[in-house]
XYZ file of C-alpha atoms in Angstrom:
513
model
C -35.911 -71.847 -17.842
C -36.952 -70.908 -14.388
C -38.606 -67.523 -14.312
C -39.385 -65.667 -11.153
C -40.898 -62.288 -10.654
C -40.036 -60.312 -7.569
C -42.513 -58.773 -5.215
C -42.334 -55.949 -2.713
C -42.679 -58.381 0.185
C -39.966 -60.687 -1.081
C -37.098 -58.349 -1.847
C -36.123 -54.852 -0.793
C -35.351 -52.253 -3.391
C -32.056 -51.420 -1.778
C -29.733 -53.701 0.084
C -26.801 -52.800 2.273
C -23.513 -54.390 1.252
C -22.089 -57.194 3.365
C -20.605 -55.902 6.604
C -17.054 -56.679 5.564
C -17.291 -55.021 2.154
C -14.758 -52.341 1.466
C -15.905 -48.782 1.998
C -13.922 -47.411 -0.943
C -15.954 -47.197 -4.145
C -15.159 -46.969 -7.827
C -14.226 -43.550 -9.164
C -17.499 -41.767 -9.960
C -18.107 -39.510 -12.935
C -14.785 -40.338 -14.584
C -15.703 -41.769 -17.990
C -17.249 -39.808 -20.818
C -18.796 -41.086 -24.059
C -15.434 -41.376 -25.823
C -13.822 -43.211 -22.909
C -16.527 -45.888 -22.744
C -16.585 -46.184 -26.532
C -12.817 -46.792 -26.449
C -13.321 -49.649 -23.996
C -16.036 -51.215 -26.129
C -14.357 -50.825 -29.527
C -11.019 -51.946 -28.107
C -12.642 -55.130 -26.781
C -13.697 -55.922 -30.356
C -10.036 -55.419 -31.524
C -10.776 -54.111 -35.060
C -7.276 -54.656 -36.489
C -7.025 -58.170 -35.058
C -10.468 -59.055 -36.387
C -9.694 -57.720 -39.865
C -6.211 -59.177 -40.246
C -6.900 -62.347 -38.253
C -10.379 -63.681 -39.012
C -11.918 -61.686 -41.866
C -9.796 -63.500 -44.510
C -11.559 -66.725 -43.486
C -14.909 -64.950 -43.895
C -13.804 -63.742 -47.340
C -12.761 -67.254 -48.300
C -16.188 -68.568 -47.291
C -18.482 -65.771 -48.494
C -16.522 -64.213 -51.312
C -16.925 -60.672 -52.588
C -20.196 -60.067 -50.710
C -18.617 -60.573 -47.280
C -18.717 -56.848 -46.302
C -22.528 -56.907 -46.291
C -22.478 -59.617 -43.622
C -20.770 -57.219 -41.215
C -23.319 -54.512 -42.004
C -26.183 -56.928 -41.300
C -24.622 -58.025 -38.018
C -24.164 -54.386 -37.023
C -27.780 -53.594 -37.890
C -29.005 -56.518 -35.780
C -26.953 -55.394 -32.795
C -28.136 -51.812 -33.264
C -31.673 -53.163 -32.994
C -30.688 -54.971 -29.810
C -29.158 -51.735 -28.496
C -32.514 -49.925 -28.696
C -34.135 -51.957 -25.930
C -30.849 -52.435 -24.088
C -30.140 -48.709 -23.765
C -33.782 -47.919 -22.968
C -33.695 -50.339 -20.058
C -30.276 -48.946 -19.015
C -31.993 -45.634 -18.223
C -34.058 -47.394 -15.544
C -31.712 -50.070 -14.175
C -29.036 -48.385 -12.081
C -27.218 -51.536 -11.031
C -23.632 -52.017 -12.238
C -23.942 -55.735 -12.944
C -24.539 -55.427 -16.674
C -26.332 -58.346 -18.265
C -27.195 -60.222 -15.093
C -28.934 -57.189 -13.581
C -31.035 -56.695 -16.729
C -31.930 -60.368 -16.963
C -32.851 -60.480 -13.269
C -35.264 -57.574 -13.770
C -37.024 -59.219 -16.674
C -36.719 -62.970 -16.129
C -36.313 -63.296 -12.359
C -33.509 -64.038 -9.942
C -32.792 -67.672 -10.942
C -32.202 -66.556 -14.530
C -30.144 -63.658 -13.182
C -27.880 -66.052 -11.276
C -27.547 -68.149 -14.420
C -26.647 -65.048 -16.411
C -24.038 -64.041 -13.829
C -22.218 -67.377 -13.940
C -22.467 -67.451 -17.730
C -21.042 -63.918 -17.942
C -18.061 -64.921 -15.803
C -17.426 -67.907 -18.089
C -17.887 -65.863 -21.269
C -15.728 -62.873 -20.381
C -12.981 -65.015 -18.851
C -13.031 -67.301 -21.876
C -12.687 -64.357 -24.249
C -9.965 -62.644 -22.225
C -7.788 -65.612 -21.305
C -8.028 -67.272 -24.703
C -6.630 -64.192 -26.400
C -3.319 -64.718 -24.567
C -2.835 -67.512 -27.099
C -3.352 -65.041 -29.928
C -0.980 -62.568 -28.266
C 1.677 -65.284 -28.102
C 1.355 -66.353 -31.743
C 1.200 -62.774 -33.027
C 4.314 -61.904 -31.037
C 6.087 -64.987 -32.376
C 5.174 -63.925 -35.936
C 6.396 -60.368 -35.343
C 9.714 -61.460 -33.810
C 10.284 -63.911 -36.651
C 9.427 -61.277 -39.279
C 11.768 -58.695 -37.745
C 14.703 -60.825 -36.555
C 14.124 -64.347 -37.858
C 14.087 -65.733 -34.318
C 11.601 -68.210 -32.860
C 10.597 -67.657 -29.231
C 8.475 -70.047 -27.121
C 4.930 -68.919 -26.562
C 4.296 -69.467 -22.794
C 6.660 -66.677 -21.564
C 5.001 -64.246 -23.989
C 1.528 -65.113 -22.718
C 2.596 -64.867 -19.074
C 4.246 -61.493 -19.684
C 0.966 -60.354 -21.216
C -0.891 -61.379 -18.051
C 1.422 -59.166 -15.983
C 0.966 -56.169 -18.303
C -2.824 -56.478 -18.283
C -2.909 -56.935 -14.509
C -0.914 -53.724 -14.029
C -3.089 -51.676 -16.410
C -6.241 -52.986 -14.726
C -4.778 -52.256 -11.288
C -4.363 -48.605 -12.203
C -7.279 -46.177 -12.300
C -9.999 -46.538 -14.914
C -9.205 -43.150 -16.475
C -5.576 -44.257 -16.918
C -6.835 -47.367 -18.716
C -9.122 -45.272 -20.907
C -6.192 -43.110 -22.006
C -4.105 -46.167 -22.852
C -6.960 -47.694 -24.852
C -7.534 -44.425 -26.692
C -3.929 -44.320 -27.906
C -3.881 -47.986 -28.886
C -7.213 -47.739 -30.706
C -6.022 -44.774 -32.772
C -2.894 -46.748 -33.690
C -4.685 -49.909 -34.819
C -7.376 -48.125 -36.817
C -4.832 -45.685 -38.228
C -2.833 -48.407 -39.957
C -5.995 -49.691 -41.672
C -6.851 -46.145 -42.726
C -3.365 -45.925 -44.294
C -4.087 -49.107 -46.248
C -7.442 -47.708 -47.358
C -5.804 -44.470 -48.499
C -3.197 -46.358 -50.522
C -5.783 -48.562 -52.241
C -8.066 -45.627 -53.036
C -5.207 -43.529 -54.428
C -4.042 -46.378 -56.676
C -7.572 -47.283 -57.712
C -7.229 -50.851 -56.493
C -6.131 -53.771 -58.623
C -8.577 -53.181 -61.503
C -10.368 -49.972 -60.556
C -12.840 -49.459 -57.743
C -16.127 -51.376 -57.946
C -19.231 -51.912 -55.817
C -19.741 -55.596 -56.647
C -19.687 -56.439 -52.938
C -23.091 -54.846 -52.423
C -25.007 -56.506 -55.261
C -27.514 -59.313 -54.518
C -25.747 -61.920 -56.649
C -22.649 -61.651 -54.482
C -24.470 -61.386 -51.148
C -27.041 -64.165 -51.519
C -24.582 -67.039 -51.770
C -24.202 -70.271 -49.750
C -21.221 -68.909 -47.801
C -23.134 -65.942 -46.381
C -24.081 -67.934 -43.281
C -20.411 -68.449 -42.432
C -19.729 -64.751 -43.000
C -22.519 -63.794 -40.596
C -21.128 -66.150 -37.963
C -17.737 -64.418 -38.141
C -19.402 -61.008 -38.290
C -21.392 -61.458 -35.065
C -18.254 -62.733 -33.346
C -16.449 -59.563 -34.472
C -18.732 -57.354 -32.337
C -18.029 -59.220 -29.107
C -17.851 -56.911 -26.109
C -19.877 -53.963 -27.403
C -22.550 -54.497 -24.739
C -20.142 -53.819 -21.859
C -21.085 -50.121 -21.800
C -23.578 -50.741 -18.969
C -20.876 -52.258 -16.750
C -19.250 -48.828 -16.436
C -22.424 -47.110 -15.245
C -21.071 -46.186 -11.810
C -17.940 -44.643 -13.347
C -19.683 -42.789 -16.167
C -20.527 -39.123 -16.319
C -24.301 -38.675 -16.826
C -24.825 -42.440 -17.311
C -28.351 -42.063 -18.721
C -26.855 -40.196 -21.686
C -23.310 -41.543 -21.782
C -24.152 -45.244 -21.963
C -26.642 -45.089 -24.879
C -24.411 -42.754 -26.887
C -21.319 -44.898 -26.339
C -23.271 -48.029 -27.290
C -24.595 -46.609 -30.560
C -21.235 -45.074 -31.461
C -19.479 -48.396 -30.891
C -21.972 -50.428 -32.952
C -22.061 -47.911 -35.800
C -18.297 -47.514 -35.929
C -17.580 -51.238 -35.864
C -20.201 -52.144 -38.452
C -19.195 -49.458 -40.950
C -15.468 -49.774 -40.322
C -15.478 -53.549 -40.743
C -17.493 -53.387 -43.970
C -15.365 -50.564 -45.410
C -12.076 -52.291 -44.556
C -13.206 -55.578 -46.099
C -14.306 -53.733 -49.234
C -10.884 -52.057 -49.370
C -8.976 -55.333 -49.246
C -11.252 -56.744 -51.960
C -10.340 -53.766 -54.159
C -6.675 -54.291 -53.342
C -6.695 -57.784 -54.868
C -9.603 -57.480 -57.274
C -12.935 -59.292 -57.125
C -11.604 -62.066 -59.340
C -8.596 -62.856 -57.108
C -9.638 -62.077 -53.544
C -11.114 -65.488 -52.665
C -8.110 -67.346 -54.043
C -5.736 -65.022 -52.175
C -7.687 -65.348 -48.913
C -7.685 -69.147 -49.099
C -4.018 -69.365 -50.084
C -2.602 -67.086 -47.394
C -5.223 -65.897 -44.884
C -2.619 -64.811 -42.312
C -0.724 -62.687 -44.821
C -3.674 -61.215 -46.749
C -3.606 -57.758 -45.121
C 0.187 -57.647 -44.775
C 0.706 -58.311 -48.496
C -1.835 -55.644 -49.447
C -0.251 -53.129 -47.061
C 3.245 -53.796 -48.442
C 2.028 -53.316 -52.002
C -0.069 -50.183 -51.563
C 1.686 -48.416 -48.687
C 5.121 -49.936 -48.157
C 6.962 -52.589 -46.184
C 7.406 -50.133 -43.317
C 3.624 -50.005 -42.896
C 3.424 -53.812 -42.884
C 6.031 -53.810 -40.116
C 3.927 -51.307 -38.182
C 0.898 -53.543 -38.696
C 2.756 -56.371 -36.944
C 3.336 -54.084 -33.965
C -0.163 -52.626 -33.909
C -1.747 -56.069 -33.996
C 0.046 -56.730 -30.720
C -1.250 -53.499 -29.198
C -4.721 -54.278 -30.566
C -4.689 -57.614 -28.764
C -3.494 -56.013 -25.528
C -6.225 -53.373 -25.771
C -8.856 -56.068 -26.235
C -7.575 -57.997 -23.241
C -7.541 -54.907 -21.031
C -11.133 -54.078 -21.979
C -12.310 -57.602 -21.143
C -10.197 -57.673 -17.969
C -11.917 -54.498 -16.763
C -15.340 -55.924 -17.590
C -14.655 -59.171 -15.695
C -13.407 -57.273 -12.655
C -16.574 -55.185 -12.461
C -18.779 -58.246 -12.719
C -16.786 -59.854 -9.898
C -16.897 -56.667 -7.833
C -20.684 -56.343 -8.167
C -21.293 -59.988 -7.232
C -18.887 -59.825 -4.281
C -20.464 -56.670 -2.889
C -23.823 -58.441 -3.049
C -22.448 -61.366 -1.058
C -22.606 -63.969 -3.849
C -18.826 -64.130 -4.306
C -16.311 -63.927 -1.424
C -16.303 -60.424 0.130
C -12.567 -59.990 -0.471
C -13.307 -59.628 -4.198
C -15.408 -56.562 -3.392
C -12.393 -54.517 -2.309
C -11.592 -51.322 -4.213
C -8.111 -49.797 -4.170
C -8.095 -46.681 -1.940
C -5.902 -44.692 -4.332
C -6.600 -45.978 -7.844
C -10.258 -46.797 -7.086
C -9.945 -49.976 -9.112
C -11.396 -53.424 -8.242
C -7.867 -54.666 -7.621
C -8.763 -57.818 -5.678
C -11.031 -59.130 -8.443
C -8.348 -58.151 -10.963
C -5.659 -60.060 -9.080
C -7.805 -63.205 -8.922
C -8.618 -62.984 -12.632
C -4.917 -62.637 -13.445
C -4.059 -65.660 -11.281
C -6.750 -67.645 -13.116
C -5.223 -66.569 -16.443
C -1.770 -67.734 -15.302
C -3.157 -71.128 -14.259
C -4.991 -71.642 -17.557
C -1.990 -70.578 -19.661
C 0.328 -72.869 -17.679
C -2.171 -75.718 -17.985
C -2.273 -75.446 -21.775
C 1.513 -75.027 -21.938
C 2.195 -78.120 -19.801
C -0.219 -80.104 -21.960
C 1.778 -79.151 -25.053
C -1.226 -77.363 -26.578
C -1.056 -75.035 -29.539
C -1.595 -71.414 -28.446
C -3.806 -70.545 -31.432
C -5.839 -73.601 -32.366
C -6.359 -74.707 -28.766
C -5.795 -71.987 -26.149
C -7.388 -69.267 -28.283
C -10.150 -71.164 -30.054
C -11.104 -73.520 -27.228
C -11.398 -70.661 -24.737
C -12.893 -68.049 -27.067
C -15.622 -70.219 -28.582
C -17.711 -70.768 -25.406
C -16.990 -67.134 -24.507
C -18.413 -65.846 -27.777
C -21.409 -68.194 -27.614
C -22.028 -67.176 -24.006
C -22.115 -63.492 -24.876
C -24.511 -64.109 -27.776
C -26.768 -66.104 -25.426
C -26.658 -63.285 -22.856
C -27.623 -60.774 -25.529
C -30.603 -62.907 -26.542
C -31.717 -63.260 -22.900
C -31.314 -59.525 -22.318
C -33.389 -58.710 -25.400
C -36.109 -61.022 -24.082
C -35.918 -59.431 -20.635
C -36.656 -55.910 -21.936
C -40.370 -56.286 -22.828
C -40.999 -58.450 -19.760
C -39.477 -55.773 -17.546
C -41.421 -52.855 -19.028
C -44.790 -54.605 -18.990
C -44.743 -54.636 -15.166
C -45.093 -50.910 -14.518
C -46.290 -47.715 -16.137
C -43.588 -45.735 -17.900
C -43.106 -43.042 -20.517
C -41.075 -45.149 -22.955
C -42.672 -45.893 -26.313
C -43.825 -49.338 -27.441
C -41.295 -49.303 -30.283
C -38.402 -49.244 -27.812
C -39.888 -51.477 -25.126
C -41.769 -54.094 -27.150
C -41.330 -54.125 -30.929
C -37.555 -53.794 -31.300
C -36.702 -56.001 -28.280
C -38.873 -58.835 -29.599
C -37.357 -58.477 -33.066
C -33.882 -58.394 -31.511
C -34.640 -61.560 -29.509
C -35.568 -63.452 -32.668
C -32.530 -62.163 -34.556
C -30.102 -62.834 -31.686
C -31.409 -66.404 -31.326
C -30.957 -66.762 -35.084
C -27.393 -65.480 -34.803
C -26.670 -67.929 -31.982
C -28.030 -70.824 -34.014
C -26.027 -69.697 -37.047
C -22.755 -69.558 -35.125
C -23.367 -73.010 -33.625
C -24.183 -74.394 -37.071
C -20.881 -73.043 -38.450
C -18.822 -73.859 -35.369
C -16.592 -76.312 -37.247
C -15.426 -73.545 -39.592
C -14.607 -71.273 -36.676
C -12.717 -73.813 -34.537
C -11.335 -76.315 -37.018
C -11.858 -78.931 -34.294
C -13.594 -82.303 -34.296
C -17.229 -82.930 -33.460
C -16.515 -84.079 -29.883
C -14.499 -80.957 -29.055
C -17.073 -78.701 -30.694
C -19.896 -80.352 -28.744
C -18.017 -79.796 -25.476
C -17.362 -76.135 -26.336
C -21.031 -75.513 -27.169
C -22.337 -77.399 -24.116
C -20.167 -75.282 -21.793
C -22.697 -72.451 -22.237
C -25.881 -74.203 -20.982
C -23.833 -75.974 -18.286
C -22.604 -72.609 -16.947
C -26.141 -71.235 -16.975
C -27.491 -74.334 -15.238
C -24.766 -73.935 -12.618
C -26.121 -70.481 -11.896
C -29.634 -71.857 -11.478
C -28.343 -74.375 -8.947
C -26.425 -71.625 -7.168
C -29.636 -69.571 -6.978
C -31.453 -72.448 -5.275
C -28.629 -72.930 -2.802
C -28.317 -69.244 -1.942
C -32.088 -68.892 -1.597
C -32.130 -71.788 0.884
C -28.977 -71.008 2.876
C -28.670 -67.205 2.616
C -32.124 -65.760 1.930
C -31.029 -62.165 2.623
C -28.320 -62.381 -0.047
C -30.793 -63.939 -2.473
C -33.367 -61.226 -1.791
C -30.820 -58.483 -2.418
C -29.356 -59.981 -5.599
C -29.164 -57.327 -8.352
C -31.067 -54.858 -6.138
C -30.910 -51.175 -7.009
C -28.092 -49.254 -5.276
C -28.786 -46.888 -2.397
C -27.561 -43.932 -4.390
C -26.816 -43.119 -7.998
C -25.125 -40.043 -9.476
C -28.025 -39.656 -11.858
C -31.330 -41.215 -10.729
C -33.558 -42.987 -13.192
C -36.463 -40.957 -14.598
C -39.414 -40.883 -12.238
C -42.506 -42.758 -13.298
C -45.971 -41.463 -12.433
C -46.680 -41.864 -8.731
C -49.367 -44.472 -9.307
C -46.764 -46.713 -10.915
C -44.356 -46.761 -8.015
C -45.583 -50.035 -6.456
C -45.565 -51.815 -9.804
C -42.050 -50.620 -10.576
C -40.893 -51.718 -7.148
C -42.284 -55.166 -7.823
C -40.551 -55.367 -11.180
C -37.209 -54.430 -9.706
C -37.427 -56.578 -6.607
């Protein structure tokens, strides 16, 4: 990997936007801790993850599957230590690519930017396939009617475009309502199981070593890491957050803690609903109906009907969260001159990155139509073939960001402790690389595809990163001013980063250049 450290002579700290960039900016000081946490948790889609993919994890790992989600959450909490510490110093709104640029240099930053666009678009667009199949299932369950999937997916694109076009606080309110709905139905299931005492009484077998240390644990961990996708997007909303130095770390830790504990608890609940002796057989026999059957038995058929509806809203919430994240990546790169300036426009009334949102929606329409015209299956192909490189890309970005933290902090004097700037980031780098390797090793379980397809899906990640490296070389040669200002600190910030001792100013300038 090409690594390049900036210098004061090579790059200015602050760079003016391109002359044709829009003057309107994103809405400042709008999002609080809860708002950003809603975006992050909604991107993970807890109900969809539990009802959609956790039965496969249960079938692979058995009764000890809940511990896998706890371990994944603990690993990501470790990653969050260095990530949020660096977020107090990096005021740029480019998320991962800004962090990686600070620690690993501009070429790696360009690679991270192109990889982020691939990853977030892959996650967001692929889920239109899941929206289509879930809607088909709901319509068939309610009215016994089969509807074709492409119109459903295209209607979803329009809905997400409109919600993203509106103001960010409007989107936060929508996500808050949808998140309460999807978690509420799982809480109802938990209440029913606890009140009835489960199938054979409540037990803690899931947390004993003999059920955790089994051959299928690796597959469980692969699904568990995938279930946290999107939690790192807190930093993307820096310019719209209130008190970003406090809001972003709190939202990040809340999201990781909630997801890890909620996933583990919900999986334990469904194990109690069937009993430890029957859960694996039930998960393998009917993975799609596992949660619906349990909900019908312990709560009522009305609750299972609601679960069908709330899975749809869970999917829409996830897509809106990813749509917003993609738009802010595109906005940041356009305002720096890397992407066409038109994508840097912000709506004068809603203060949303509407141009980037429109382009992303057009891309989604083209991909959906392409899969539809090819006669592809919306779940096994549109969803899995788009989501897999997206998930792998985000895991790779997390590993690169963890590596960037200690390299960034070693370049200047600061008041952060070694535990946050060295020990935990290095540990997180090792663990994130391990998670990435684990997911790749179990990729056939996650996609159900052949070796050629799986190889293409995995290779999309390094190819996207390499494309960014080539773009960096081209921009450096043809547009040196744009290259020098890539991921530079903004001229102003609602809450400046903490001041380092005066003697450290030149070193910090070099690190950020």
